[in-house]
Coordinates of C-alpha atoms and ligand atoms in Angstrom, one line a residue:
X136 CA -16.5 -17.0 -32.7
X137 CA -14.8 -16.1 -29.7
X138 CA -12.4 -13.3 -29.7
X139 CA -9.8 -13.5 -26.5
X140 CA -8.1 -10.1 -26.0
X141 CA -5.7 -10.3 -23.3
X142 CA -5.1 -7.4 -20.9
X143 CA -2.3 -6.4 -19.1
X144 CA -1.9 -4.1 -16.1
X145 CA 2.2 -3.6 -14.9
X146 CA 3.3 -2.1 -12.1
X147 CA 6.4 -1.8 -11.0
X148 CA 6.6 -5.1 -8.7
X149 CA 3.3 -6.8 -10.1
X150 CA 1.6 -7.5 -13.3
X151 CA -2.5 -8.3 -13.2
X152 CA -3.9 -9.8 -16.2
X153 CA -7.3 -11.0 -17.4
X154 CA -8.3 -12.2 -20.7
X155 CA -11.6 -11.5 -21.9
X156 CA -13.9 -12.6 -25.1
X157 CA -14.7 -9.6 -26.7
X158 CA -17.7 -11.1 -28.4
X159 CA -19.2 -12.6 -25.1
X160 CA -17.2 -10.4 -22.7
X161 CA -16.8 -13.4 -20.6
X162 CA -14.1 -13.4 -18.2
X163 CA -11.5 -16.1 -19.7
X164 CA -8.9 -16.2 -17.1
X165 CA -7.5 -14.4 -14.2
X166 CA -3.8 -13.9 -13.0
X167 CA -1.9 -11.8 -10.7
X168 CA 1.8 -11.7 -10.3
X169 CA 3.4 -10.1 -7.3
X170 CA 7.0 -9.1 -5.5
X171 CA 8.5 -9.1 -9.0
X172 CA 12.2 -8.0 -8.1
X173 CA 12.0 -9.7 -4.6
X174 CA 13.4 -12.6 -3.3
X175 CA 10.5 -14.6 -3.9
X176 CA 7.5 -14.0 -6.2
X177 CA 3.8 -15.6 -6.7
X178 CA 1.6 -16.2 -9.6
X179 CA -1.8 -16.7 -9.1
X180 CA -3.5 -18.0 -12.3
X181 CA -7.0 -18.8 -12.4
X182 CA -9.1 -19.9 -15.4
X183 CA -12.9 -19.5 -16.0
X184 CA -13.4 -17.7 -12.5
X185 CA -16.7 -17.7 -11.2
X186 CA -17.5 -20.7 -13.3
X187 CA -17.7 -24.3 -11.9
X188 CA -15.1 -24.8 -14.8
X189 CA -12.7 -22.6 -12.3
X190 CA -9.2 -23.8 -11.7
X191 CA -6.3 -22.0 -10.4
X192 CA -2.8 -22.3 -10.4
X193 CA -0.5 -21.1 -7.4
X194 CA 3.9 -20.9 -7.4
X195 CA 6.3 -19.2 -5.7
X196 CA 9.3 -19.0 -6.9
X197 CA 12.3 -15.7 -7.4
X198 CA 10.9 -13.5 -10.3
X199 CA 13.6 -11.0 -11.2
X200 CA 11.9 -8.6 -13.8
X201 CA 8.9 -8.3 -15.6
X202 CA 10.5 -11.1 -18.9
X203 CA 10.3 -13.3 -16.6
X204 CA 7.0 -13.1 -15.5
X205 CA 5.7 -13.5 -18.6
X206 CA 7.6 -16.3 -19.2
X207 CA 5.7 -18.0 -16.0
X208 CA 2.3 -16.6 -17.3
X209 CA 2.6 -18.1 -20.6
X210 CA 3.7 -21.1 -18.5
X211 CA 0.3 -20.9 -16.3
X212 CA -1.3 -20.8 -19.6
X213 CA 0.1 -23.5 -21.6
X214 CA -0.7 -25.8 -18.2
X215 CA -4.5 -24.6 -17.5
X216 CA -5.6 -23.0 -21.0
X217 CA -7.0 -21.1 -22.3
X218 CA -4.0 -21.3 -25.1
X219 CA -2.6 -18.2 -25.9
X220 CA -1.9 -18.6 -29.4
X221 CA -6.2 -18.2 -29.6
X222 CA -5.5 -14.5 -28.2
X223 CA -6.6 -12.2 -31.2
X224 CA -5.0 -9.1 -29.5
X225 CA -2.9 -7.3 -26.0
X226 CA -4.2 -4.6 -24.2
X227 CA -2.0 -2.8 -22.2
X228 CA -3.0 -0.2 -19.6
X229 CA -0.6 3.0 -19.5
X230 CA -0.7 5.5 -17.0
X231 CA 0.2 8.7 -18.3
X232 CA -0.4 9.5 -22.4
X233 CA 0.9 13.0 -21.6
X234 CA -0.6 15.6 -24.2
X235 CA 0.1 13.2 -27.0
X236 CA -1.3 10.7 -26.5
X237 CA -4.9 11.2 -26.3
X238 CA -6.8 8.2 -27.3
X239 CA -6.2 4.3 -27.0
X240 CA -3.2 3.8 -30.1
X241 CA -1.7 0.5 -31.3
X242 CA 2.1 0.3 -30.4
X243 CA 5.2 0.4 -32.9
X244 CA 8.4 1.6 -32.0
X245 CA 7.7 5.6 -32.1
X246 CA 5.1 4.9 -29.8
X247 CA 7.2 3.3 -27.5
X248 CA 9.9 5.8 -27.6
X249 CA 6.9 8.8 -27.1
X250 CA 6.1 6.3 -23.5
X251 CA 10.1 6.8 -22.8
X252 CA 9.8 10.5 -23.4
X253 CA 6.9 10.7 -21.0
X254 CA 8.5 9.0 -18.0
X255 CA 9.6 12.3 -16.4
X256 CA 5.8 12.6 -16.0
X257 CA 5.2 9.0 -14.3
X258 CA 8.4 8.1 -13.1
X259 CA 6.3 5.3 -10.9
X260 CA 4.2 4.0 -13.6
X261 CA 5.1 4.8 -17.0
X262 CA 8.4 2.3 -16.8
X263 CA 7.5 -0.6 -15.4
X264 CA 4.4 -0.1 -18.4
X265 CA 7.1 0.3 -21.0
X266 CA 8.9 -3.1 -19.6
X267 CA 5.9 -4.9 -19.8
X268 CA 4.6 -3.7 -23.2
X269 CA 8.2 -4.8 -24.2
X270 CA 8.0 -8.1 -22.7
X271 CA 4.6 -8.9 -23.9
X272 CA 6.1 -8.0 -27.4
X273 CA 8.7 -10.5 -27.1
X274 CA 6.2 -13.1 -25.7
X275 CA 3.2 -12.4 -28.4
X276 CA 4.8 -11.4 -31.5
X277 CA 2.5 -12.0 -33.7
X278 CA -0.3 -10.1 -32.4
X279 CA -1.2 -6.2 -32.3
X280 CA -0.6 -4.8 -29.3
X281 CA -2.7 -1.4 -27.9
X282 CA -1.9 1.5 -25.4
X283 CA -4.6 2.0 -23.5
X284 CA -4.4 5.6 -21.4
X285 CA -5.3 6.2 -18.1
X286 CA -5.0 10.2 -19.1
X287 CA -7.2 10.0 -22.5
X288 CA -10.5 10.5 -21.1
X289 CA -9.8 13.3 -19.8
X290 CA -8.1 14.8 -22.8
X291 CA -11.3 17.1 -23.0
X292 CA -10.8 19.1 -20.5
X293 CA -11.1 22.0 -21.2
X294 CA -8.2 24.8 -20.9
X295 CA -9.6 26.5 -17.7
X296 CA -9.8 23.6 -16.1
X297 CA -6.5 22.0 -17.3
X298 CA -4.2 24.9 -16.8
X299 CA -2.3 25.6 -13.9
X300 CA -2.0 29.2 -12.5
X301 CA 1.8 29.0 -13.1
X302 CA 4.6 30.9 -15.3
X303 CA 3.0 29.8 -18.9
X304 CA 6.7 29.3 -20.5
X305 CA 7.6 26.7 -18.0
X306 CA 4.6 24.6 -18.1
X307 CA 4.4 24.6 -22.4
X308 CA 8.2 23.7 -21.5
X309 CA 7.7 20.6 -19.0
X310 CA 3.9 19.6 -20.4
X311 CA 2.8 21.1 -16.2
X312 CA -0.8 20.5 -16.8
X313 CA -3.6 18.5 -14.9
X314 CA -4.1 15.4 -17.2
X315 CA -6.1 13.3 -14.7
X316 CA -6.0 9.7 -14.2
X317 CA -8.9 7.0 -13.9
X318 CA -9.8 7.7 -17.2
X319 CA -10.7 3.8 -18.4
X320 CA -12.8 3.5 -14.6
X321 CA -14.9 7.1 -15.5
X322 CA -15.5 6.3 -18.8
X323 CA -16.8 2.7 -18.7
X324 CA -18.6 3.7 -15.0
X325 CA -20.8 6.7 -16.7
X326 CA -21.4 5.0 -19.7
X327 CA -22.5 2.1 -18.0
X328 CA -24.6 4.2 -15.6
X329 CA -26.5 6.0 -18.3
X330 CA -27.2 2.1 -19.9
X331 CA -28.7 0.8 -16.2
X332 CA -30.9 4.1 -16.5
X333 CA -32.0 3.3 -19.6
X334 CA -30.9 7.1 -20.8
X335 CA -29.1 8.5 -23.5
X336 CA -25.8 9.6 -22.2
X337 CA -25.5 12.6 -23.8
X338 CA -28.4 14.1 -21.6
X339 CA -26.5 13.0 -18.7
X340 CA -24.7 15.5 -16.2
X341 CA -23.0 13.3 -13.9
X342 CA -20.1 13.1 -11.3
X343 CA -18.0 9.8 -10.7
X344 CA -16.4 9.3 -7.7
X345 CA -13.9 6.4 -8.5
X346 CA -12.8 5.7 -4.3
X347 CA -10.5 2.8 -4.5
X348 CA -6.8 2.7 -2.8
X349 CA -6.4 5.7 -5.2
X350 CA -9.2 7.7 -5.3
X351 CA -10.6 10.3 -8.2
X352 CA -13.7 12.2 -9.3
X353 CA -14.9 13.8 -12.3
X354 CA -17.4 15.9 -13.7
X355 CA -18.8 14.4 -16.6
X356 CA -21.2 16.6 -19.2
X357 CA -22.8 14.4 -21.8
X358 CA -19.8 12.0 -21.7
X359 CA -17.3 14.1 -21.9
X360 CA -15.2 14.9 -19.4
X361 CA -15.0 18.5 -18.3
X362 CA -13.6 18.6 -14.8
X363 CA -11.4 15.8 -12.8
X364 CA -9.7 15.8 -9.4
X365 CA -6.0 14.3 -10.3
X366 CA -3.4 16.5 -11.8
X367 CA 0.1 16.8 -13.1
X368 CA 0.3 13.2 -11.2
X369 CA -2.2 11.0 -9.5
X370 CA -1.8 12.8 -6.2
X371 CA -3.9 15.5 -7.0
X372 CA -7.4 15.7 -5.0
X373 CA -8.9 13.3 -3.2
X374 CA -8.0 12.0 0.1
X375 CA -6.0 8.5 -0.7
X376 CA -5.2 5.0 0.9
X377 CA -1.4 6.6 1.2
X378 CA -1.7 9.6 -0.7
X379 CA -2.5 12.8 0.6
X380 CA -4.7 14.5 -2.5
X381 CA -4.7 18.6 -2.0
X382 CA -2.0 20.1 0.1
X383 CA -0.5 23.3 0.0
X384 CA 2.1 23.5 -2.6
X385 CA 4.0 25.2 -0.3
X386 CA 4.5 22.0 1.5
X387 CA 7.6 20.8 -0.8
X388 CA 9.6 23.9 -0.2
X389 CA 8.8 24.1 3.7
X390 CA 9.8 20.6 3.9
X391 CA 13.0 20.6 1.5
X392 CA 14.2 23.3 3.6
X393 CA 13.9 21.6 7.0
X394 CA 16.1 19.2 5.0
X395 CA 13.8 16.7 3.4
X396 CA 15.5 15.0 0.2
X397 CA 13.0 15.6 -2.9
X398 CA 12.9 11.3 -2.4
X399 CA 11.6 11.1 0.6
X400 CA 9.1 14.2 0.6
X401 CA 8.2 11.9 -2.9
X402 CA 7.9 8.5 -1.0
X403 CA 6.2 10.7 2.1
X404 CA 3.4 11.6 -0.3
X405 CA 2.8 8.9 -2.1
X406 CA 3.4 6.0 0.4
X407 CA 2.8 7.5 3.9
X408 CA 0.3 9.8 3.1
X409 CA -3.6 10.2 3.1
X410 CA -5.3 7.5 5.6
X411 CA -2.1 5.2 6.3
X412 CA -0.7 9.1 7.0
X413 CA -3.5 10.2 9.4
X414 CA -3.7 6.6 11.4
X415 CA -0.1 5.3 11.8
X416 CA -0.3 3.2 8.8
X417 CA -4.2 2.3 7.8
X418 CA -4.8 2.6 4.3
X419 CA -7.4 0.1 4.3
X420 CA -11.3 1.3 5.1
X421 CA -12.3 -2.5 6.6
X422 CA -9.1 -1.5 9.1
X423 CA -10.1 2.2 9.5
X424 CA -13.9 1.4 9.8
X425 CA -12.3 -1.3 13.1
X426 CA -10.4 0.9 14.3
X427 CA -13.2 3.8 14.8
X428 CA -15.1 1.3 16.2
X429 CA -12.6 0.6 19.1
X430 CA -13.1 4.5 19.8
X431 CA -9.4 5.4 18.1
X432 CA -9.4 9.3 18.0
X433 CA -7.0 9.6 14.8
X434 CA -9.4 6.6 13.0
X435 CA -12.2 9.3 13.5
X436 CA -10.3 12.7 12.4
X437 CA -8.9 10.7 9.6
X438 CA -12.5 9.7 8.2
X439 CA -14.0 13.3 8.8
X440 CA -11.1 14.3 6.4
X441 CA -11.9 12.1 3.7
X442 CA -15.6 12.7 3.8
X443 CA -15.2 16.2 4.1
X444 CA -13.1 16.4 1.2
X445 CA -15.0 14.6 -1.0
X446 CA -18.3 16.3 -0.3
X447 CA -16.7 19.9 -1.2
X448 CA -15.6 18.4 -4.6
X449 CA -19.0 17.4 -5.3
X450 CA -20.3 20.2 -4.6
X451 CA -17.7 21.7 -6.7
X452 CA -18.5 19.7 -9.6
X453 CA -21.9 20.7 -8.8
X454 CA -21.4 24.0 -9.6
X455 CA -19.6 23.6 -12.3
X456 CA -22.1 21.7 -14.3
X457 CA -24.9 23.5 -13.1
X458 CA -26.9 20.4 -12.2
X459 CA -26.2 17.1 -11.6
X460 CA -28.6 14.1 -13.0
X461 CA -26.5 11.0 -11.3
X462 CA -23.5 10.7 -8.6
X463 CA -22.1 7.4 -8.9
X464 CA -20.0 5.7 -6.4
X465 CA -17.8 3.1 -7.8
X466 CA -14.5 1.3 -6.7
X467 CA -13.0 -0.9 -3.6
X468 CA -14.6 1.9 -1.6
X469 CA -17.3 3.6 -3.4
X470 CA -19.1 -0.2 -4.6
X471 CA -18.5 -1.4 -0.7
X472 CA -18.4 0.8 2.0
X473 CA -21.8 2.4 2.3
X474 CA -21.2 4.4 5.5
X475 CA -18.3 6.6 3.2
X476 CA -21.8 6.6 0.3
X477 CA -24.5 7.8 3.8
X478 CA -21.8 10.5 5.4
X479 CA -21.2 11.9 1.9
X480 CA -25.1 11.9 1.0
X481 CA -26.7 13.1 4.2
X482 CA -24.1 15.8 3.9
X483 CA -25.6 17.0 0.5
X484 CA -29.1 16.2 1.2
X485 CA -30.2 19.8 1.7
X486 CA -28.5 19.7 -2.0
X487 CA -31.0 17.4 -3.6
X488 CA -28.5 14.1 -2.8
X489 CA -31.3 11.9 -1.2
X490 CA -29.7 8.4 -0.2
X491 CA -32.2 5.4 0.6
X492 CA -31.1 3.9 3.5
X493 CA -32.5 0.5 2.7
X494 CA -30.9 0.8 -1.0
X495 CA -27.7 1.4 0.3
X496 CA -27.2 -1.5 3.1
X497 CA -27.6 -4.0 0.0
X498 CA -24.5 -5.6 -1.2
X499 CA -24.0 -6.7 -4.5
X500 CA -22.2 -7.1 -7.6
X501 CA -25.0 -5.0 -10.1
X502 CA -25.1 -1.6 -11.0
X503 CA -28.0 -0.3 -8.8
X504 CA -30.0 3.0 -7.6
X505 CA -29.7 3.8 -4.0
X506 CA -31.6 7.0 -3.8
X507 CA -35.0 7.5 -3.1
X508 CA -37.5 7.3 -5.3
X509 CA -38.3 11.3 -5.5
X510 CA -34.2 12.2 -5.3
X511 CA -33.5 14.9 -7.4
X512 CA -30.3 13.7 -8.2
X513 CA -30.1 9.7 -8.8
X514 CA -27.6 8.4 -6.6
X515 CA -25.9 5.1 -8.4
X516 CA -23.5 2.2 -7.3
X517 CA -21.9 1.1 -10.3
X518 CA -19.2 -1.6 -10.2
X519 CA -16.3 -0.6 -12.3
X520 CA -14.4 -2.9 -15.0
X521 CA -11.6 -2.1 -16.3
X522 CA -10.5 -5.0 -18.0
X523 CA -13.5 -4.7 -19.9
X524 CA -13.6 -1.2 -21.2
X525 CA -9.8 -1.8 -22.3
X526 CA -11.0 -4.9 -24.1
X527 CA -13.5 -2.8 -26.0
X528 CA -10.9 -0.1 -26.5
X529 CA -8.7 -2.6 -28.0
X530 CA -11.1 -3.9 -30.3
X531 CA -12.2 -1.0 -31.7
X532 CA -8.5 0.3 -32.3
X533 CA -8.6 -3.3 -34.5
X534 CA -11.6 -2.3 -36.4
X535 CA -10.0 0.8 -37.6
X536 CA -7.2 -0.8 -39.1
Ligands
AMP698 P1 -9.4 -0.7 -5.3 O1 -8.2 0.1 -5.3 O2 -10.5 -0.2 -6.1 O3 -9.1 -2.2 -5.4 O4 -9.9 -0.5 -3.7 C1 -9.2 -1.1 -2.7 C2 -9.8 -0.4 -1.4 O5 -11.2 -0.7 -1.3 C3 -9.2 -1.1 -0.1 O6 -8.0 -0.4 0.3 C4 -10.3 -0.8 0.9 O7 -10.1 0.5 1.5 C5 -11.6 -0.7 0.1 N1 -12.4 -1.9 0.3 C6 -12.4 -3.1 -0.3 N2 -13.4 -3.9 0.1 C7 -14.0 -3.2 1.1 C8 -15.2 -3.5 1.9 N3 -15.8 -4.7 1.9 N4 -15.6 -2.5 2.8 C9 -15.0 -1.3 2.8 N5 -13.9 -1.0 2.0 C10 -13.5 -1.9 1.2

């Protein structure tokens, strides 16, 4: 019997949703909702995708706030299917658990109110999440709804790697801790890595660079989590689409005191930053990859940044677990642009990271090897899934009821 579980991802001017069977783990339906807020909105609803049972719904219309996008979405429902009264279950993703929340949790009111107490902590993310979760609420009464945490995975980091070399009272005061983000993307993307291999995951070493518009990595011992790039906030680490990853945290101050509101040093970072920072405004690597091409200087320096960052986290990570078994690549970047998987791997090739050229070039939609044969260390493209990890998440919070 089919078991629909339908997941939600808000932002704070969209809302993507899927819903999945969590016996079959079929993909039910698709949606996307954007400019929430604006003057005019779109839904895009699209039911059995991939299927030659695919149809898909388009509007455009004013959406003021997230209520009323659902109200459209159950709309796009009731007119395509598949009926949402069948839907055994929400799932909502949530950015930032904080230290309390370390593992996916069904939602009642105290849990709601410990999302508003972390907000200081995700300002960007965690409201928008709370309106939604509310919404949905509202919409679906008569279903459980589930947290699902960005942050959990990496709840097992351990302390030296968590802690920040700061005045100890203040950060036990404000929670200042790296957390890391990604979590649902690193922890479906090893798991599924070690599955492909045919190994047992807890003999796995492995890092996991997760390179979408936001971009993470983690070092991952046995399945746990010991090391990850994101922080207090997801602009920690990694060079970004428009955020910047490491800088000096000297930076705030310097720039505060040439008179830069805390706002727009915020907005600087996390919206003009990182490749869109470097370029003039290019977040996006098909754009960056053109505008190399075309011989553009900054294009170049921009790209040497990002690979150069990434290959001293690895080897980071390297060190820290004392051996890798498996890189994985995974993400808008990491599952399509194989010249960012060749520069990082011929870097580390005197490492043990051998790349196969021919592997590499392929495109697909698979979880596949791309090193050579002999590679000390298997390098992996492994398409992440969200959706699908925080369907299983969701389930099994069910199960324990
Ligand atoms: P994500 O956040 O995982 O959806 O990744 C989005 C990013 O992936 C985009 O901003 C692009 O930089 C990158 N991307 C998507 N498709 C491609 C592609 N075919 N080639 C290179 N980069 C891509």
């Amino acid at each position: 019997m089919a078991t629909p579980i339908l997941l939600l991802n808000c932002g704070s001017s969209s809302i993507k949703y899927q819903v999945i069977d969590a016996e079959s783990e079929a993909v039910m339906a698709t949606g996307l909702i954007q400019k929430i807020g604006l003057p005019s909105g779109t839904l895009d609803h699209t039911v059995a995708p991939g299927t030659t049972e695919e149809r898909t719904e388009h509007l455009e219309q004013p959406i003021p706030d997230h209520a009323e996008a659902l109200r459209l979405m159950t709309q796009a429902f009731a007119d395509l299917g598949p009926s949402l009264a069948e839907v055994k279950a929400v799932g909502h993703r949530t950015v930032h658990g904080g230290e309390r929340f370390r593992r996916t949790v069904r939602i009642d009111d105290s849990v709601i109110q410990g999302l508003r107490d972390l907000s200081p902590l995700a300002p960007l993310h965690n409201p928008p999440g709370i309106a939604g979760i509310e919404a949905a609420m509202a919409t679906l009464p008569n279903v459980p709804h589930v947290a699902i945490f960005d942050t959990a995975f990496f709840s097992t980091l351990p302390a030296e790697a968590y802690t920040y070399a700061i005045d100890a009272e203040l950060a036990a005061t404000y929670g200042i801790r790296k957390y890391g983000f990604h979590g649902t993307s690193h922890s479906y993307v090893s798991k599924k890595a070690a599955a492909t291999l045919g190994r047992d995951l807890d003999d796995l070493n492995q890092i996991v660079c997760h390179l979408g518009n936001g971009a993470s990595i983690s070092a991952i011992r046995g399945g746990v989590a010991i090391e990850t790039s994101m922080g207090l906030t997801p602009l920690q680490g990694l060079v970004m689409g428009t955020r910047p990853g490491d800088v000096d945290p000297g930076l705030h101050a310097f720039l505060a005191r040439e008179g830069m509101t805390i706002d727009e040093i915020d907005t600087m970072l996390n919206k003009k930053s990182g490749l869109a920072g470097m370029t003039g405004g290019t977040s996006d690597f098909r754009d960056l990859d053109a505008l190399i091409e075309s011989g553009d200087q900054a294009a170049r320096l921009a790209y040497g940044v990002y690979i150069h960052r990434l290959v001293s986290y690895i080897g980071s990570y390297l060190a820290l677990l004392g051996g890798v078994d498996v890189l994985v690549f995974t993400a808008g970047v990491g599952e399509n642009a194989a010249n960012v998987r060749e520069s990082v791997c011929d870097r580390l090739a005197p490492l043990g990271f051998l790349i196969d050229d021919e592997a590499n070039a392929v495109r697909s939609k698979q979880p596949r090897v791309i090193s050579q044969p002999g590679s000390p260390v298997t390098i992996m493209v492994v398409p992440t899934n969200e959706e699908l990890m925080m369907a299983r998440e969701t389930v099994a919070v069910l199960d324990e009821v």
